[in-house]
PDB file of C-alpha atoms in Angstrom:
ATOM      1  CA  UNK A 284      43.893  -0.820 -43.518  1.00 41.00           C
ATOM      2  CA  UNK A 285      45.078   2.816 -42.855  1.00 40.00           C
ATOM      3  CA  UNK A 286      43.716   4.804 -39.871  1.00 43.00           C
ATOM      4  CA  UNK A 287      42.091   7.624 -41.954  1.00 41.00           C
ATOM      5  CA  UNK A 288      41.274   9.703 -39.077  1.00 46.00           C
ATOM      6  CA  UNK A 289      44.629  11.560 -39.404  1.00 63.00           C
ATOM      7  CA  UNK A 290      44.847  11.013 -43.313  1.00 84.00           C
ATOM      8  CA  UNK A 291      44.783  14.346 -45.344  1.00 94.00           C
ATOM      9  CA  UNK A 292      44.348  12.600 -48.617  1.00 97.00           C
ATOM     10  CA  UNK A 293      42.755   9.154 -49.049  1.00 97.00           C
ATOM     11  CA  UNK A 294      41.550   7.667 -52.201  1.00 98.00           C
ATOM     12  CA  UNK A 295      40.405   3.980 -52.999  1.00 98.00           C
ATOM     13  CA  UNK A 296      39.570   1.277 -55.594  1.00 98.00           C
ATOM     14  CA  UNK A 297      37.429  -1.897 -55.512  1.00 97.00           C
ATOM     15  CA  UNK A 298      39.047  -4.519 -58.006  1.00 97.00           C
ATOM     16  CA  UNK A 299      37.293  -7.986 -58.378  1.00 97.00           C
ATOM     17  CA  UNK A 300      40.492  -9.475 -58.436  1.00 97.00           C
ATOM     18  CA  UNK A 301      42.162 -11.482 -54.886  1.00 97.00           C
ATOM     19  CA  UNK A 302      44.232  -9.148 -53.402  1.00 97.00           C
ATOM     20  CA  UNK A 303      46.999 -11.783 -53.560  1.00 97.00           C
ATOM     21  CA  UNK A 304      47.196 -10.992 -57.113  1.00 97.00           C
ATOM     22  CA  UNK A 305      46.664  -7.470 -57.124  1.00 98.00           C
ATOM     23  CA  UNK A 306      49.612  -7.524 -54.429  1.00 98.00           C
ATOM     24  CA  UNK A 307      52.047  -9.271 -56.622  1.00 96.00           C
ATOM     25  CA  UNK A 308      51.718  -6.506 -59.199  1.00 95.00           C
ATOM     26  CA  UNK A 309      51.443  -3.405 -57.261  1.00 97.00           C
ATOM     27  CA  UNK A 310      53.268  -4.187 -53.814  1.00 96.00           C
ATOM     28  CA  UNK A 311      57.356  -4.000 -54.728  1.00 96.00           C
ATOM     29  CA  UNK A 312      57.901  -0.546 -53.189  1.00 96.00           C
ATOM     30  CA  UNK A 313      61.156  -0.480 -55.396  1.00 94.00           C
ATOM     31  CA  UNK A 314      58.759  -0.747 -58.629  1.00 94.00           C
ATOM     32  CA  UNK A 315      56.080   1.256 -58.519  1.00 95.00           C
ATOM     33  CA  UNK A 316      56.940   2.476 -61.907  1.00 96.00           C
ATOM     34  CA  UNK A 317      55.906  -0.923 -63.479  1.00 95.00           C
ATOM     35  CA  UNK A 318      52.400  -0.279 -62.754  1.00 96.00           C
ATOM     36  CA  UNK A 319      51.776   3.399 -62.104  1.00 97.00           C
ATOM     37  CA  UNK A 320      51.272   5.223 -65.558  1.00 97.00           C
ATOM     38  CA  UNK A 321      52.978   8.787 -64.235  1.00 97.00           C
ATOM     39  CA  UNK A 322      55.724   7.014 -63.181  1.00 97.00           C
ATOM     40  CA  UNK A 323      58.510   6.997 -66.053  1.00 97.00           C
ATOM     41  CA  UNK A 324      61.367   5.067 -63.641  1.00 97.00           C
ATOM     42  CA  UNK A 325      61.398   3.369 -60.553  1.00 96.00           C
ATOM     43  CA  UNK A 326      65.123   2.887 -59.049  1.00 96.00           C
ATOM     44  CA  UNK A 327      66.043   1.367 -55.601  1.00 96.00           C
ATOM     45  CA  UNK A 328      69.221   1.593 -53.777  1.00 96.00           C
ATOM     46  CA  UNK A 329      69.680   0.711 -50.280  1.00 96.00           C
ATOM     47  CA  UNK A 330      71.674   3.726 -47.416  1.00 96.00           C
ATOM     48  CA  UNK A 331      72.714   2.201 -44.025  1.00 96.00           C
ATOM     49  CA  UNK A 332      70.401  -0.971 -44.511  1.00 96.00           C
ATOM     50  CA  UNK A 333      67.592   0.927 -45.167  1.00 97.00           C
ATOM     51  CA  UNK A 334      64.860   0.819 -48.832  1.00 97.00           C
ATOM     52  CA  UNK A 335      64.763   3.843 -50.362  1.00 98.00           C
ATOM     53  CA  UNK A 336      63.325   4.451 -54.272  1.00 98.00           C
ATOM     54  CA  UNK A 337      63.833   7.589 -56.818  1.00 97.00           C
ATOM     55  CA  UNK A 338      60.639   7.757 -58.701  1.00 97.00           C
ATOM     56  CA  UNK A 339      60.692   9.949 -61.979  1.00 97.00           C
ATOM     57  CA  UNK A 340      57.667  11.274 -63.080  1.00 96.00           C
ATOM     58  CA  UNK A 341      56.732  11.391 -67.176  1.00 96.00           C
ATOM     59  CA  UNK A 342      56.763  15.297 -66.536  1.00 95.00           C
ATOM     60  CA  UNK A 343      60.944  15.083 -65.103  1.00 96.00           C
ATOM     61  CA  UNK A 344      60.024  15.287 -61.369  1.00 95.00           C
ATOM     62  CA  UNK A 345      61.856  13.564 -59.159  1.00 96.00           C
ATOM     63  CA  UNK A 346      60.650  11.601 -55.403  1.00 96.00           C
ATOM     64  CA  UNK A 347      62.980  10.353 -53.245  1.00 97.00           C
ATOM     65  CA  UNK A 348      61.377   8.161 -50.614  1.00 98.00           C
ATOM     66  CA  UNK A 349      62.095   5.657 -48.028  1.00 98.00           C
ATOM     67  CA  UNK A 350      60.377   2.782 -46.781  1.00 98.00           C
ATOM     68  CA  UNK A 351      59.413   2.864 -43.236  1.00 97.00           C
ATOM     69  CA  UNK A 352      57.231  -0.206 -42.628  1.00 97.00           C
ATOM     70  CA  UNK A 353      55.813  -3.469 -44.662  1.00 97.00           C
ATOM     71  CA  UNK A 354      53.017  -5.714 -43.363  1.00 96.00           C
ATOM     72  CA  UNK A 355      50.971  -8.335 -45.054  1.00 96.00           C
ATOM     73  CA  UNK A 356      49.723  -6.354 -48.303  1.00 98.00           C
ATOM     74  CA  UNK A 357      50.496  -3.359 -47.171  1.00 98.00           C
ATOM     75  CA  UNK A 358      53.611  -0.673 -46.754  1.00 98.00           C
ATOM     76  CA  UNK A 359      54.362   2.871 -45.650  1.00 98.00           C
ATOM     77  CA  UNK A 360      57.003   5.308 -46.646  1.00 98.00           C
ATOM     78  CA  UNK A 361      57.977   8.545 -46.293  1.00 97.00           C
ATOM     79  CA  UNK A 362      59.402  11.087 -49.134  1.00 96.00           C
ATOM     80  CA  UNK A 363      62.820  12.622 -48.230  1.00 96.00           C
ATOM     81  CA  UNK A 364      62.858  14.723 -51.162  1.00 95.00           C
ATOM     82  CA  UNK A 365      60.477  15.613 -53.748  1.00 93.00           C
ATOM     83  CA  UNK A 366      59.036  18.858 -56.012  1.00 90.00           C
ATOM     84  CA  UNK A 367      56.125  19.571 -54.004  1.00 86.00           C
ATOM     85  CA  UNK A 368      57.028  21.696 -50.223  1.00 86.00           C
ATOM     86  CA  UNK A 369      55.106  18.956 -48.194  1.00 92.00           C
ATOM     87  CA  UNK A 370      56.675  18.152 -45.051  1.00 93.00           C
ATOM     88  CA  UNK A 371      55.798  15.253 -42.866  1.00 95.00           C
ATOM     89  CA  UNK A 372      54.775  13.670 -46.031  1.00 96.00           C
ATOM     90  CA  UNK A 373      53.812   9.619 -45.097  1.00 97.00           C
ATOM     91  CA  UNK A 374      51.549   7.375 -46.904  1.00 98.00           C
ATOM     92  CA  UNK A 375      50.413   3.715 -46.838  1.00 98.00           C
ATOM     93  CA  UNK A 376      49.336   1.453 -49.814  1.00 98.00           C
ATOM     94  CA  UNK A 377      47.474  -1.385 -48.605  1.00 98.00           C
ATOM     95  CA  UNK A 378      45.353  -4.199 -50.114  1.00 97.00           C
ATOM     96  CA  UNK A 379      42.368  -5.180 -48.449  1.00 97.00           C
ATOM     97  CA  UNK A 380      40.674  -8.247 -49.075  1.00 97.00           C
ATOM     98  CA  UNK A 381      37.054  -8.625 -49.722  1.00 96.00           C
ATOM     99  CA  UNK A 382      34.533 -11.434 -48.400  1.00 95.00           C
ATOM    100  CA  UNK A 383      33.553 -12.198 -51.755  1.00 95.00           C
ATOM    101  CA  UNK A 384      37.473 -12.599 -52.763  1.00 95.00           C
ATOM    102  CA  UNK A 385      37.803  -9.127 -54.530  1.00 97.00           C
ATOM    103  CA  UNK A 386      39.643  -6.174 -52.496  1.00 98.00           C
ATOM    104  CA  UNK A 387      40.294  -2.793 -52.028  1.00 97.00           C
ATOM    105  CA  UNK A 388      43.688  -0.806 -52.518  1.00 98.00           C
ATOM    106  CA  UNK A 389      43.564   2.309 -50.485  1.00 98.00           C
ATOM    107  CA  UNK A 390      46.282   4.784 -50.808  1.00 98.00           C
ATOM    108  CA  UNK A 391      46.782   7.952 -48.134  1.00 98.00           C
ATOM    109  CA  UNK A 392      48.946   9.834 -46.526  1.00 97.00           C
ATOM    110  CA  UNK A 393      49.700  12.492 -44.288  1.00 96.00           C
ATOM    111  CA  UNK A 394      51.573  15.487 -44.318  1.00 96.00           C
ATOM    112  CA  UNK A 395      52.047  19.199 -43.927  1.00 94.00           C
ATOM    113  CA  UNK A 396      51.582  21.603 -46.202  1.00 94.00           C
ATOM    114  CA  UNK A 397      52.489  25.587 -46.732  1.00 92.00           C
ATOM    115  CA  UNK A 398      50.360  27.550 -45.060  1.00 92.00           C
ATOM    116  CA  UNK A 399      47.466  28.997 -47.433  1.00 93.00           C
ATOM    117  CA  UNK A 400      48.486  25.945 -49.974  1.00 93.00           C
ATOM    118  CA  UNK A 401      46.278  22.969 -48.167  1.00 93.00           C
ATOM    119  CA  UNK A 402      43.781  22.861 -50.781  1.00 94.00           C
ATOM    120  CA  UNK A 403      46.093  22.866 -53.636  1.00 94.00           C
ATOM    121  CA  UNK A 404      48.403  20.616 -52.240  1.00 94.00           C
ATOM    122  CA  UNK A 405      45.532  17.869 -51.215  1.00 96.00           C
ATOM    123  CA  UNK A 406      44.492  18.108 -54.878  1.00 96.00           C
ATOM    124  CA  UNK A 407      47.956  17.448 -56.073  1.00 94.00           C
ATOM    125  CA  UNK A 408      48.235  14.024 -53.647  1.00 96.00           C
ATOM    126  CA  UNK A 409      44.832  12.729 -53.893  1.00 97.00           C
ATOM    127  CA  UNK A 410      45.185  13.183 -58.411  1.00 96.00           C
ATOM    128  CA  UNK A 411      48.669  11.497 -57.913  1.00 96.00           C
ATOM    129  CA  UNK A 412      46.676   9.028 -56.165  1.00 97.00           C
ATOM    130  CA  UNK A 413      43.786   8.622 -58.326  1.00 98.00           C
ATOM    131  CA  UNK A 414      46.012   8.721 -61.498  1.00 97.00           C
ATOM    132  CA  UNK A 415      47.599   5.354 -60.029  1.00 97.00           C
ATOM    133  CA  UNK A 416      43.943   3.445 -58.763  1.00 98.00           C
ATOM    134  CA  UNK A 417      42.821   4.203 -61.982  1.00 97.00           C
ATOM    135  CA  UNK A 418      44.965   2.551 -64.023  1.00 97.00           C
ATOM    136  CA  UNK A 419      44.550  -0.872 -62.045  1.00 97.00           C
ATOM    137  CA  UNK A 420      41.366  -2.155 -63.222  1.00 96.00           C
ATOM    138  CA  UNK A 421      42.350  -2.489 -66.968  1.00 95.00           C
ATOM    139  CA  UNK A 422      45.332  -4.529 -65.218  1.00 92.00           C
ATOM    140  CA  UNK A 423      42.958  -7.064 -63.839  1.00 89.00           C
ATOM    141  CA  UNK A 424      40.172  -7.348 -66.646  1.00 77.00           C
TER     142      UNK A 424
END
C-alpha cells in the first residue's frame, strides 16, 4: 500500500476480482499499454541494468520512465522525461488484496509542480490516473 501522507495525487478502484489476477494483467511495468486505454505503445529497453519504458499516449505524448522498485503486487517508478514540467515526479501502482478475495489498485504519486500550476497539474495526474482505474472493471466482468 502507498504511504499517502506525502502523495499529491491518489486515486483508487475496488475490483471483485483476486488481486493475483488483476496483477497478471496490469503489473508488467514494460506493458502498461496493454491495459491502459490512453496508452497507444508501451516499449522497454534496459540502460546500465536498469527498466526503463517509453509510453506514447493516443494524443503523441511521449513518458520516459524508469523503474525504481517492485514488491509483491506492487512497483514504483519515476518519469525521466515527459510533456508535463513535473519534477520529482514518483508514483506507485499497487494491488491490495481484500478479505473477501477482491482488491484494490491504488495509483499515486508525488511530485513537484510549477509554481502557480499545482491545481492544474494534480488534475492532469489524478485524470491520467482515473482514465486507467476506470477501464479495469470491464477487464474483470
Amino acid at each position: 500500500m502507498t504511504d499517502s501522507s506525502h502523495d499529491r495525487v491518489t486515486r483508487m478502484i475496488r475490483l471483485a476480482t483476486p488481486p493475483e489476477t488483476v496483477w497478471r494483467e496490469i503489473g508488467d511495468f514494460e506493458h502498461a499499454a496493454g491495459w491502459h486505454p490512453a496508452f497507444a505503445s508501451s516499449e522497454a529497453t534496459e540502460i546500465e541494468g536498469e527498466r526503463y519504458r517509453r509510453i506514447t499516449t493516443t494524443e503523441g505524448e511521449q513518458y520516459f520512465d524508469r523503474l525504481i522498485e517492485t514488491g509483491p503486487l506492487r512497483y514504483a517508478y519515476e518519469t525521466v522525461e515527459g510533456p508535463l514540467a513535473l519534477s520529482d515526479f514518483r508514483a506507485i501502482l499497487a494491488c491490495v488484496a481484500e478479505k473477501d478475495g477482491g482488491c484494490h489498485v491504488y495509483w499515486s504519486a508525488r511530485f513537484e509542480p510549477p509554481e502557480g500550476q499545482e491545481r492544474q497539474a494534480d488534475e492532469l495526474v489524478g485524470a491520467l490516473f482515473e482514465i486507467g482505474l476506470a477501464a479495469l472493471p470491464a477487464r474483470f466482468a
